[in-house]
Tab-separated table of N, CA and C in Angstrom:
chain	number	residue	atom	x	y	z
K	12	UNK	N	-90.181	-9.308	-129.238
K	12	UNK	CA	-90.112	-9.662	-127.826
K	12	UNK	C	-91.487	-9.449	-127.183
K	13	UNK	N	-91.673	-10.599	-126.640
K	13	UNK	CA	-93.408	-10.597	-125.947
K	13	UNK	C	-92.976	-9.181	-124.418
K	14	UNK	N	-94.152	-8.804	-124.241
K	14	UNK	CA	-94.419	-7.660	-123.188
K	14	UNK	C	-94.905	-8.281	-121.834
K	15	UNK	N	-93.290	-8.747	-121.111
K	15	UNK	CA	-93.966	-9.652	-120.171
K	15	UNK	C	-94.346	-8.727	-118.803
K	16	UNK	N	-93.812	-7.467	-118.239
K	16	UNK	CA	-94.652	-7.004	-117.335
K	16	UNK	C	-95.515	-5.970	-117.499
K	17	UNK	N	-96.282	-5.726	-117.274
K	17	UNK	CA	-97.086	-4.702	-118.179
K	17	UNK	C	-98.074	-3.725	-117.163
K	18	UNK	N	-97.282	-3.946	-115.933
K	18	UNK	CA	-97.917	-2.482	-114.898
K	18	UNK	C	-97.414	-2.841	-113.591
K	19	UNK	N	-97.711	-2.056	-112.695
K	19	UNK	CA	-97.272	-2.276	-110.975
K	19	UNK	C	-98.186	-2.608	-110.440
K	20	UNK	N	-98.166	-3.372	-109.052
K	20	UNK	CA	-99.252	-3.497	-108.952
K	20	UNK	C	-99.295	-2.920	-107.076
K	21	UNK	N	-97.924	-3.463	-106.223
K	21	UNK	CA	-97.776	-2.209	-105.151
K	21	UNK	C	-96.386	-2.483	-104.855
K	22	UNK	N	-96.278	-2.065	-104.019
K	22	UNK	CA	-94.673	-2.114	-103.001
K	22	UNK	C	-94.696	-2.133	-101.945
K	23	UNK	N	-94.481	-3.113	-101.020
K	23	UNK	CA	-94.658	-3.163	-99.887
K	23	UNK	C	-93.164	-3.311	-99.012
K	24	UNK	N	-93.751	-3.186	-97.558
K	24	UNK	CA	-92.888	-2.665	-96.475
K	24	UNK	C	-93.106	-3.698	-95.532
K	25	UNK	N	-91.939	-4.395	-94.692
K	25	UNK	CA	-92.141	-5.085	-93.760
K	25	UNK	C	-91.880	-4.106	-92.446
K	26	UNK	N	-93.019	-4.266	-91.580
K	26	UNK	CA	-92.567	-3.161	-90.517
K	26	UNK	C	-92.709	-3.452	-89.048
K	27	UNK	N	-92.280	-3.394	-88.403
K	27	UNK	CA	-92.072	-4.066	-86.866
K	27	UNK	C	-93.471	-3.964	-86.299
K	28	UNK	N	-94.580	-2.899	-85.897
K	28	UNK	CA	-95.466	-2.441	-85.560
K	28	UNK	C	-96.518	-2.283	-86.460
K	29	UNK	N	-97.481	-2.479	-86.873
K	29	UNK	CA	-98.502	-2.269	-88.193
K	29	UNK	C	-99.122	-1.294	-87.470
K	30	UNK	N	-99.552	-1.052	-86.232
K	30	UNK	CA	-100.368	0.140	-86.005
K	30	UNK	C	-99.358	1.602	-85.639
K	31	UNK	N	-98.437	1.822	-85.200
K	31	UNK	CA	-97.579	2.429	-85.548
K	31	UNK	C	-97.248	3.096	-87.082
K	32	UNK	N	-97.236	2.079	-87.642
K	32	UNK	CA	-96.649	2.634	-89.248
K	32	UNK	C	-98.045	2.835	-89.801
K	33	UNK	N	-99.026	2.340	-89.786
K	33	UNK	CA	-100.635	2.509	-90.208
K	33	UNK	C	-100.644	4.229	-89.486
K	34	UNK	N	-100.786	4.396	-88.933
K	34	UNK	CA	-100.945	6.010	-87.997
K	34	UNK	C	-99.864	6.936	-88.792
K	35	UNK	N	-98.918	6.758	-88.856
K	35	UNK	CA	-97.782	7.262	-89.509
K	35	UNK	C	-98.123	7.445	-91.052
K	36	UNK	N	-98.390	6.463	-91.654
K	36	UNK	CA	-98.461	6.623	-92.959
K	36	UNK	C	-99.945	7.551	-93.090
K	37	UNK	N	-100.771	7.387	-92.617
K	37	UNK	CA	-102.284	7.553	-92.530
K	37	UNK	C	-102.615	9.407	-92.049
K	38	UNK	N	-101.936	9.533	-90.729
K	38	UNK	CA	-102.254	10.743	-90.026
K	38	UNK	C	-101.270	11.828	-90.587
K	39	UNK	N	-99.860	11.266	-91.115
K	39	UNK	CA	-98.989	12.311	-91.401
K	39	UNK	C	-98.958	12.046	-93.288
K	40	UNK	N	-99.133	11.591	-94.411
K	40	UNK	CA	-98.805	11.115	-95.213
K	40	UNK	C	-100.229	11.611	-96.199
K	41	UNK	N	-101.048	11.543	-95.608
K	41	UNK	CA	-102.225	11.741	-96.490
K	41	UNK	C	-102.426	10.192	-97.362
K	42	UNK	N	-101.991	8.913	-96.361
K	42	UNK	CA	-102.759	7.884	-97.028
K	42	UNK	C	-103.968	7.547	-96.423
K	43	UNK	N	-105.011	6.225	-96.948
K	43	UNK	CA	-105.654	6.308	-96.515
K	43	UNK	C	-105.702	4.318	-96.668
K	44	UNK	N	-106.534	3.753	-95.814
K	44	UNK	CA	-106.583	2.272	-95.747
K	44	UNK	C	-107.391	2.227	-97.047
K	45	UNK	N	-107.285	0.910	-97.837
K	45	UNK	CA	-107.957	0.347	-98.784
K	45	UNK	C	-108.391	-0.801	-98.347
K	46	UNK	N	-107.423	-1.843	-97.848
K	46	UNK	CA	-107.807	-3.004	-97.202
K	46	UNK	C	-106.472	-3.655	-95.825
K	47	UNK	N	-107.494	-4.200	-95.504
K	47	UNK	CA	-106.772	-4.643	-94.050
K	47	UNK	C	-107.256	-6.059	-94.244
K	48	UNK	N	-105.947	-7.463	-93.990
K	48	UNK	CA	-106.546	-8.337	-93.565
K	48	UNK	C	-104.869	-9.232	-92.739
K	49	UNK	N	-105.899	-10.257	-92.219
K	49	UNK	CA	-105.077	-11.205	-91.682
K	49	UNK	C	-104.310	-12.481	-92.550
K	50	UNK	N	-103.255	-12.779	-92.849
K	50	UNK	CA	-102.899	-13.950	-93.971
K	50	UNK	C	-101.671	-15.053	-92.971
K	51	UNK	N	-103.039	-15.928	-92.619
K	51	UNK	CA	-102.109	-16.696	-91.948
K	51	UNK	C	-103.423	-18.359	-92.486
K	52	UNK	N	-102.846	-18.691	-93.689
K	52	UNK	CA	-103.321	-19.675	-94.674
K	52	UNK	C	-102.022	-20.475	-95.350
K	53	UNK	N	-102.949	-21.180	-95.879
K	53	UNK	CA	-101.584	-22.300	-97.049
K	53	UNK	C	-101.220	-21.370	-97.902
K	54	UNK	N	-102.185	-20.816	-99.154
K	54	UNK	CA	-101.215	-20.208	-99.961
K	54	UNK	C	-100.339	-19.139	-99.805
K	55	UNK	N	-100.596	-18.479	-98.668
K	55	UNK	CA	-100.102	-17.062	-97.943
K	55	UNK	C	-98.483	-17.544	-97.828
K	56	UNK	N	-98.429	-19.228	-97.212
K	56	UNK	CA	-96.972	-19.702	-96.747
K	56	UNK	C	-96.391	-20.072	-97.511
K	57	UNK	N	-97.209	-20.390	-98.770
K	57	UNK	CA	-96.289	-21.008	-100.686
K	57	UNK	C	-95.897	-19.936	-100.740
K	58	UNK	N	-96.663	-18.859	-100.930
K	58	UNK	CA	-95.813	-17.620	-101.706
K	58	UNK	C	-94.910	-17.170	-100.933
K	59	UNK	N	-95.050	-16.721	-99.459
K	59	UNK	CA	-93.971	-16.389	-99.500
K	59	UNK	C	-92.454	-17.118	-98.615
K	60	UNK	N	-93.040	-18.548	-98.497
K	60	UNK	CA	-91.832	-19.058	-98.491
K	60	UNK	C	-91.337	-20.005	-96.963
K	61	UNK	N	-92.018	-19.337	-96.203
K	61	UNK	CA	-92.114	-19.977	-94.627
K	61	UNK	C	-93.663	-20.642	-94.013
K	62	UNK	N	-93.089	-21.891	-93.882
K	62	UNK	CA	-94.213	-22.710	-93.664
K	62	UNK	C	-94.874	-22.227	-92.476
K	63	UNK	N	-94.556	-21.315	-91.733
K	63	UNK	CA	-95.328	-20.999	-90.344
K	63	UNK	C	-95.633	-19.580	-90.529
K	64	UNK	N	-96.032	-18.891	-91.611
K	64	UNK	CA	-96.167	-17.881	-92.138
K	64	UNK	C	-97.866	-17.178	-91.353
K	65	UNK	N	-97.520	-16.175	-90.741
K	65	UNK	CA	-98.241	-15.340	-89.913
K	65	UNK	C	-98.647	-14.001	-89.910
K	66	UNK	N	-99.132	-13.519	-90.920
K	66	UNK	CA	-98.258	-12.051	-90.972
K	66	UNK	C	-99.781	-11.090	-91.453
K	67	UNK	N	-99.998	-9.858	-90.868
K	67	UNK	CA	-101.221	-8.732	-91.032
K	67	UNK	C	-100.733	-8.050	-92.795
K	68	UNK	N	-101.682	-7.882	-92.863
K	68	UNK	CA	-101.261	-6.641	-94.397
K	68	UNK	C	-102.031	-5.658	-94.184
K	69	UNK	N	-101.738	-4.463	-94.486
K	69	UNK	CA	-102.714	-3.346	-94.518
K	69	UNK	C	-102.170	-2.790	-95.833
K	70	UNK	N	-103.252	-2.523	-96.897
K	70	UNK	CA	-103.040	-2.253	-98.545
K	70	UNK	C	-103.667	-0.288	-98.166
K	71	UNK	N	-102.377	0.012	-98.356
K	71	UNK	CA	-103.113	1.947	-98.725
K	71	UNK	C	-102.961	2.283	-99.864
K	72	UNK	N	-103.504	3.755	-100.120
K	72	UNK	CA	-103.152	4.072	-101.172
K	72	UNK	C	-103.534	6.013	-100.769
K	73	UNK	N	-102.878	6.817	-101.392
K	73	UNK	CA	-102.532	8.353	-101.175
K	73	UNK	C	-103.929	8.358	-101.572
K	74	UNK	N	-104.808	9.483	-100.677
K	74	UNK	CA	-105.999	10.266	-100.883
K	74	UNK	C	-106.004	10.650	-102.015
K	75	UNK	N	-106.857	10.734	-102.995
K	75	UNK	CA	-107.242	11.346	-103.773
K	75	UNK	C	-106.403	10.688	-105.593
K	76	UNK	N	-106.157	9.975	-104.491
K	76	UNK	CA	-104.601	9.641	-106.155
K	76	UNK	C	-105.503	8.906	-107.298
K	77	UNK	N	-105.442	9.265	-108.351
K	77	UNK	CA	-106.167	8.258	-109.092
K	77	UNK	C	-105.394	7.176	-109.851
K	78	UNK	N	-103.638	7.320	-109.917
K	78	UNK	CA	-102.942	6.622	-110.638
K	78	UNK	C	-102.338	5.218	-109.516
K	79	UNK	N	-102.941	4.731	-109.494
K	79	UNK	CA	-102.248	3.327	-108.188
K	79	UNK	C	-102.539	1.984	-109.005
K	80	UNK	N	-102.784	1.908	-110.076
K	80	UNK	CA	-102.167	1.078	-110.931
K	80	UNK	C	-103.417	-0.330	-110.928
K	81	UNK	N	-103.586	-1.322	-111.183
K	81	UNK	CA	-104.463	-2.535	-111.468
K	81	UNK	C	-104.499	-2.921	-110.006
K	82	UNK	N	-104.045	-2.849	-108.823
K	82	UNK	CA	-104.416	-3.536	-107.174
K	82	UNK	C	-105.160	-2.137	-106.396
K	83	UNK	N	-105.639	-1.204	-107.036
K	83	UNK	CA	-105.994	-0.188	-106.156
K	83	UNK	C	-105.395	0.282	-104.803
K	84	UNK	N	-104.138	-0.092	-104.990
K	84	UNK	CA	-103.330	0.760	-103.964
K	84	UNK	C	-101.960	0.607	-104.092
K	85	UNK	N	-101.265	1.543	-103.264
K	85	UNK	CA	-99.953	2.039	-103.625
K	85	UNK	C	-98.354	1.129	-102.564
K	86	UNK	N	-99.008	0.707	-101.585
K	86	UNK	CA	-98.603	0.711	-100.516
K	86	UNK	C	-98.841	-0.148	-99.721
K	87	UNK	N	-98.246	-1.087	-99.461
K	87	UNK	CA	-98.261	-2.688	-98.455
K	87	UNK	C	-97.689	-2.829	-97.464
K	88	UNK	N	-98.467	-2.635	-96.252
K	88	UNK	CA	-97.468	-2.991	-94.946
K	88	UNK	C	-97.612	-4.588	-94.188
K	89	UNK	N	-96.756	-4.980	-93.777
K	89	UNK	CA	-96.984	-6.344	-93.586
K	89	UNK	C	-96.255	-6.295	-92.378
K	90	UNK	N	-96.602	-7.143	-90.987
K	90	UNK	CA	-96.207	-7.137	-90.111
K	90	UNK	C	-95.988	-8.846	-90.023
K	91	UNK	N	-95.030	-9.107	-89.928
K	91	UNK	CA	-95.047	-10.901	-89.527
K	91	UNK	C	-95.200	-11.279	-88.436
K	92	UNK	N	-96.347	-12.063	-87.615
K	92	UNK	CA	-96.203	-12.636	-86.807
K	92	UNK	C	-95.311	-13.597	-86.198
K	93	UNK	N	-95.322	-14.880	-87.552
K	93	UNK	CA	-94.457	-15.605	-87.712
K	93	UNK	C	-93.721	-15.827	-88.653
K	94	UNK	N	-93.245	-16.265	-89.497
K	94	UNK	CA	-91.578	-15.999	-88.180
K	94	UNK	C	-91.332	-15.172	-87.860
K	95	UNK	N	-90.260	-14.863	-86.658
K	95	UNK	CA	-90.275	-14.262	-86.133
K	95	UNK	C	-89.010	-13.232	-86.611
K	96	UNK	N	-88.956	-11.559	-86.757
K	96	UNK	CA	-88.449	-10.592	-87.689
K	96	UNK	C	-87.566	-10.223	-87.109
K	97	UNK	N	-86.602	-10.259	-87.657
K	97	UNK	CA	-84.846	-9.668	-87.713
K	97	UNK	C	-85.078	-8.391	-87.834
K	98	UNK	N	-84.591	-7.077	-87.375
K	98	UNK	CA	-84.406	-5.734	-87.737
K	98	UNK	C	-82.611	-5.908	-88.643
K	99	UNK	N	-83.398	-5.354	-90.041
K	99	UNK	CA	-82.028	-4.864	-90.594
K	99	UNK	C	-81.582	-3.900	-90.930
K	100	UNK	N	-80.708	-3.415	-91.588
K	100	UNK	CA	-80.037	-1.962	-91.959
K	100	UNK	C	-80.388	-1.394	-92.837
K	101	UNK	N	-81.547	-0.971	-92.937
K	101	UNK	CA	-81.874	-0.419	-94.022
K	101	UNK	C	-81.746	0.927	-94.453
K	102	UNK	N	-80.622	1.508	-93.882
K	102	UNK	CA	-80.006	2.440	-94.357
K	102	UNK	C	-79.745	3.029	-95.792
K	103	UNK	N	-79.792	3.805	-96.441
K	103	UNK	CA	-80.180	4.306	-98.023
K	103	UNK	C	-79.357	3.144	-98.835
K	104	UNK	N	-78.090	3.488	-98.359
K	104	UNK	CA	-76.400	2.625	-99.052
K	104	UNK	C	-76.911	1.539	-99.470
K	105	UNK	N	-76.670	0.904	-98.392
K	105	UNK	CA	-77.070	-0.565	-98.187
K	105	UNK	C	-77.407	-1.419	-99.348
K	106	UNK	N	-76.975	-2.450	-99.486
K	106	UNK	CA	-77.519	-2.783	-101.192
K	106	UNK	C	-78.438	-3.310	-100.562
K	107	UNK	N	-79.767	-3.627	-101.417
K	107	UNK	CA	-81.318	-4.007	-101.333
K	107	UNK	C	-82.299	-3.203	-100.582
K	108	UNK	N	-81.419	-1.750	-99.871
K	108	UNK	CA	-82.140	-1.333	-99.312
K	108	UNK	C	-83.433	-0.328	-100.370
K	109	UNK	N	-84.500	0.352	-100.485
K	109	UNK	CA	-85.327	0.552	-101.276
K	109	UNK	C	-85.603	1.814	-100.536
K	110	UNK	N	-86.588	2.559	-101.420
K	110	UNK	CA	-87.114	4.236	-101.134
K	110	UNK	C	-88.402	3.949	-101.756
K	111	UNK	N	-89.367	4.921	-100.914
K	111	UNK	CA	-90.707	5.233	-101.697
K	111	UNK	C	-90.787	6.763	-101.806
K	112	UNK	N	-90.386	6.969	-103.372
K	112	UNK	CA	-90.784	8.384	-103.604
K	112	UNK	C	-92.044	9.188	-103.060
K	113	UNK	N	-92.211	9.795	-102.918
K	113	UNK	CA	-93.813	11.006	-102.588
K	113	UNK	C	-93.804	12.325	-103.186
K	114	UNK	N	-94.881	12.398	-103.864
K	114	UNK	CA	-95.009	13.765	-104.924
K	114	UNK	C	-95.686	14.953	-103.421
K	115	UNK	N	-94.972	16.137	-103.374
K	115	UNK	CA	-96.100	17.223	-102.537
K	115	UNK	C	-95.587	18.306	-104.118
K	116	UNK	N	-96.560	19.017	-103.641
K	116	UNK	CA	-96.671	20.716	-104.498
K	116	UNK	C	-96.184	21.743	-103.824
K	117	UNK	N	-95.462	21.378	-102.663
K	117	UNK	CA	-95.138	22.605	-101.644
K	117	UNK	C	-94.096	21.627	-100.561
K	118	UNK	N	-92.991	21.385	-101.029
K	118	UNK	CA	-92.143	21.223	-100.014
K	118	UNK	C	-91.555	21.743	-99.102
K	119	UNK	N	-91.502	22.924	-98.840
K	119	UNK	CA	-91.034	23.555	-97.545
K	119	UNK	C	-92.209	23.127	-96.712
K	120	UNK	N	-93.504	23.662	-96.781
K	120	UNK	CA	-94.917	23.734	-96.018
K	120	UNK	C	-94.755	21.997	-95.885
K	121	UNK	N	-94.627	21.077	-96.486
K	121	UNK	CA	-94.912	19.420	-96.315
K	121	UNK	C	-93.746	19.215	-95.152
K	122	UNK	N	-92.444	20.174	-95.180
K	122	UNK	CA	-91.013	19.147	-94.458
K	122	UNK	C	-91.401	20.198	-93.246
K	123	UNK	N	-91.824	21.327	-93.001
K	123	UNK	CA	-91.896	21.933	-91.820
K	123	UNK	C	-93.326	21.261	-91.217
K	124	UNK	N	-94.429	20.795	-91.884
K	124	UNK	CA	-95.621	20.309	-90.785
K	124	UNK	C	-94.974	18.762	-90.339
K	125	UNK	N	-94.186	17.731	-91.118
K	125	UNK	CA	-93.621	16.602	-91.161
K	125	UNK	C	-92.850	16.943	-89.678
K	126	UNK	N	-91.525	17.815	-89.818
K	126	UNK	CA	-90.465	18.294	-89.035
K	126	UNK	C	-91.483	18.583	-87.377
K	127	UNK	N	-92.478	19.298	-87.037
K	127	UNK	CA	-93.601	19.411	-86.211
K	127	UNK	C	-93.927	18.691	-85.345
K	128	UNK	N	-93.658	17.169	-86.248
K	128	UNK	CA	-94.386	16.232	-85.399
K	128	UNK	C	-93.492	14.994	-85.628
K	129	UNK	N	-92.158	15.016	-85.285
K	129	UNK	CA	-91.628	14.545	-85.154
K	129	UNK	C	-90.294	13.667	-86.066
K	130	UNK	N	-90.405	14.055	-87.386
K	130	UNK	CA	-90.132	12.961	-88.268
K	130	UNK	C	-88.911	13.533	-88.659
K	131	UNK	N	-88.032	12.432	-88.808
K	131	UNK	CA	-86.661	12.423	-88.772
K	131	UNK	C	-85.897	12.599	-90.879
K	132	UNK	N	-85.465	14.010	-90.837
K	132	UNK	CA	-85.176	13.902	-91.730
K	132	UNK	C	-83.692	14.022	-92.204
K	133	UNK	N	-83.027	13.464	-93.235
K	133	UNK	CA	-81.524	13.657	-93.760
K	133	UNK	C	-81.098	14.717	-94.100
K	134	UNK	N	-82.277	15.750	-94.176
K	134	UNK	CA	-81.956	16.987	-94.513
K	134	UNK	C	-82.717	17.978	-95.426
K	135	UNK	N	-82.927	18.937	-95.098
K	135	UNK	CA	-83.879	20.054	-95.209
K	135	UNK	C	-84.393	19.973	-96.805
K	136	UNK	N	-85.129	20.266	-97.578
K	136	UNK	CA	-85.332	20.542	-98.824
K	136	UNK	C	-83.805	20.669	-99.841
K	137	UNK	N	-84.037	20.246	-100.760
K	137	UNK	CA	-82.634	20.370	-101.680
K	137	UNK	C	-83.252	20.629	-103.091
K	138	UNK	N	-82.536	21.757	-103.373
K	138	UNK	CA	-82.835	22.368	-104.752
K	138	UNK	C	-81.743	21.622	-106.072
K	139	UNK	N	-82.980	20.697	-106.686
K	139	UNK	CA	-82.174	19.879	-107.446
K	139	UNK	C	-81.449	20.730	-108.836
K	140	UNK	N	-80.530	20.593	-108.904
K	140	UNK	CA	-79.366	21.635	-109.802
K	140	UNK	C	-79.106	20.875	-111.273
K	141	UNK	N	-79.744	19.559	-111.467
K	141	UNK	CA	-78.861	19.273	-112.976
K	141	UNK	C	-79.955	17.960	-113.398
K	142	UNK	N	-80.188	17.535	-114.443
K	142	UNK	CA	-81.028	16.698	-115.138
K	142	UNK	C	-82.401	16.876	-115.358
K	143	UNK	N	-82.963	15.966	-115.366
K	143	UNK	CA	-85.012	16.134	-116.024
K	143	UNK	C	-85.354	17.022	-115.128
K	144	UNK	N	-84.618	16.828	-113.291
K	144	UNK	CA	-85.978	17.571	-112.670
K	144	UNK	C	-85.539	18.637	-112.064
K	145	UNK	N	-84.365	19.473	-113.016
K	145	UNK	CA	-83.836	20.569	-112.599
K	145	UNK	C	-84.701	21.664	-112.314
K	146	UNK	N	-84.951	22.797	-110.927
K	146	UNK	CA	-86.034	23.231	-111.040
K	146	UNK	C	-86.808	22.579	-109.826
K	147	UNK	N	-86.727	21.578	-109.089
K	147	UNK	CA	-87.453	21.119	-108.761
K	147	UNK	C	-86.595	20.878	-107.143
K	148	UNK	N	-87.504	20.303	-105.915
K	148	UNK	CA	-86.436	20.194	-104.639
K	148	UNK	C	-87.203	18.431	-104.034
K	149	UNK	N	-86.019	18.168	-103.677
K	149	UNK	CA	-86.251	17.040	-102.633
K	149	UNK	C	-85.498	16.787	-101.573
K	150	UNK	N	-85.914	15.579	-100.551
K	150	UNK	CA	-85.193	15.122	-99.326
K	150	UNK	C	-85.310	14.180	-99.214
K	151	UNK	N	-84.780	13.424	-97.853
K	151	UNK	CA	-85.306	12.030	-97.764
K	151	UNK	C	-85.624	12.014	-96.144
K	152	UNK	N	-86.670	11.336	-95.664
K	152	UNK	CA	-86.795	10.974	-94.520
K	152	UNK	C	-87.220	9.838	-94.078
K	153	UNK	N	-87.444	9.513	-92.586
K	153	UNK	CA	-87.453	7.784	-92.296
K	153	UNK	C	-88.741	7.966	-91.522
K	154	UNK	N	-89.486	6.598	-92.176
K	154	UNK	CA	-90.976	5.945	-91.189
K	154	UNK	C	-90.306	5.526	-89.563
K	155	UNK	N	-90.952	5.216	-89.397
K	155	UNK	CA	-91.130	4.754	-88.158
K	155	UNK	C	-89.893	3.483	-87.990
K	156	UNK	N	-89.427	2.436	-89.048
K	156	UNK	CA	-88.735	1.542	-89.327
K	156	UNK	C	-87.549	2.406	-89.674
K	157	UNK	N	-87.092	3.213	-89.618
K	157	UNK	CA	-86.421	3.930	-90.594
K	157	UNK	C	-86.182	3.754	-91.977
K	158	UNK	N	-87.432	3.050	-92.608
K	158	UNK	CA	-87.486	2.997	-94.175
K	158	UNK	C	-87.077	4.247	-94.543
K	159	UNK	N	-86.231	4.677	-95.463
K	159	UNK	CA	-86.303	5.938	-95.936
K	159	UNK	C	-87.261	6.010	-97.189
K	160	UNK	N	-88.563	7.432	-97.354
K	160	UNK	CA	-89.098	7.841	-97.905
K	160	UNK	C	-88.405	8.584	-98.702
K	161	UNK	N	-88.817	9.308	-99.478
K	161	UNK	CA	-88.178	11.186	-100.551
K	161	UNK	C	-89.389	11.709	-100.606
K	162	UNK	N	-89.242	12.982	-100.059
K	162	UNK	CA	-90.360	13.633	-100.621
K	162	UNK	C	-89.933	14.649	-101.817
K	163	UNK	N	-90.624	14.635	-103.010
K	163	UNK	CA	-90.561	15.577	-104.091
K	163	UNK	C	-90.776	16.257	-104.676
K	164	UNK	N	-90.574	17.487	-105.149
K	164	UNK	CA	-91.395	18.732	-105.572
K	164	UNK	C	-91.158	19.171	-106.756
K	165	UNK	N	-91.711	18.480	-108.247
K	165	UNK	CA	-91.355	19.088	-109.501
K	165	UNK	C	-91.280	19.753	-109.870
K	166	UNK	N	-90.463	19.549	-110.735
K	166	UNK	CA	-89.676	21.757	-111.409
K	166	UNK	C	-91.506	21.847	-112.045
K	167	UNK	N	-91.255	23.765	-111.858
K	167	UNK	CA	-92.487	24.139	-112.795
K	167	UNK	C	-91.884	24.561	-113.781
K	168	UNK	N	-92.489	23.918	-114.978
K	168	UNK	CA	-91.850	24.133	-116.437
K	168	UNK	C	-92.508	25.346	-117.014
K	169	UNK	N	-92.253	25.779	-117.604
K	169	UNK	CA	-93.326	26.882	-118.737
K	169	UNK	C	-92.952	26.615	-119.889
């Protein structure tokens, strides 16, 4: 069998506000901009599908990270101009709804400076009790869109 995908390249977020979620991801998150541009062209509207296609991208990627794969960044926010954007439910359940994991080394200290300044979480640190990352704690909380994030804290093995 041929090896037809063979890395990531990002994951992106459609988000009501780009400077909003840019500040958010940026000031509280420890990302940082890679590239910013405007995509309101022909091929911008082939790919993705609407001929009146309008829409900002801002490409981040986590400070210091060296693993963000062949596009040099982790993280795609896209704001559509045009057409014009439906808010949906993107509630965890939800089928199609999606999560962006986040590695910290200190989850209490990450969910209490997070908790500080405003950010809405499902619930306090959770000490994971059974499988690979037994040993280890997570949560989940929401951007600005209420995308839900996880933040995660791996078991220390010896």
């Amino acid at each position: 069998m041929n090896q037809l995908i063979i890395g990531h390249w990002h994951t992106a977020f459609t988000v009501s506000d780009i400077e909003k979620s840019v500040k958010f991801y940026t000031e509280l998150l420890n990302f940082e901009i890679i590239h910013r541009q405007r995509q309101s062209n022909e091929y911008t509207r082939k790919f993705v599908g609407y001929e009146d296609a309008d829409l900002e991208a801002v490409m981040l990627k986590i400070k210091g990270d060296s693993l963000v794969g062949v596009s040099g960044h982790l993280l795609e926010l896209n704001q559509y101009y045009s057409p014009k954007s439906e808010k949906l439910d993107v509630q965890t359940k939800n089928i199609g709804a999606a999560h962006l994991a986040l590695v910290t080394d200190d989850i209490h200290t990450t969910y209490t400076f997070l908790k500080e300044h405003g950010v809405i979480f499902k619930s306090s640190p959770v000490s994971i009790q059974e499988g690979r990352n037994k040993g280890g704690y997570t949560c989940y909380f929401l951007d600005p869109d209420n995308i839900t994030l996880e933040l995660f804290q791996p078991p220390i093995h010896k």
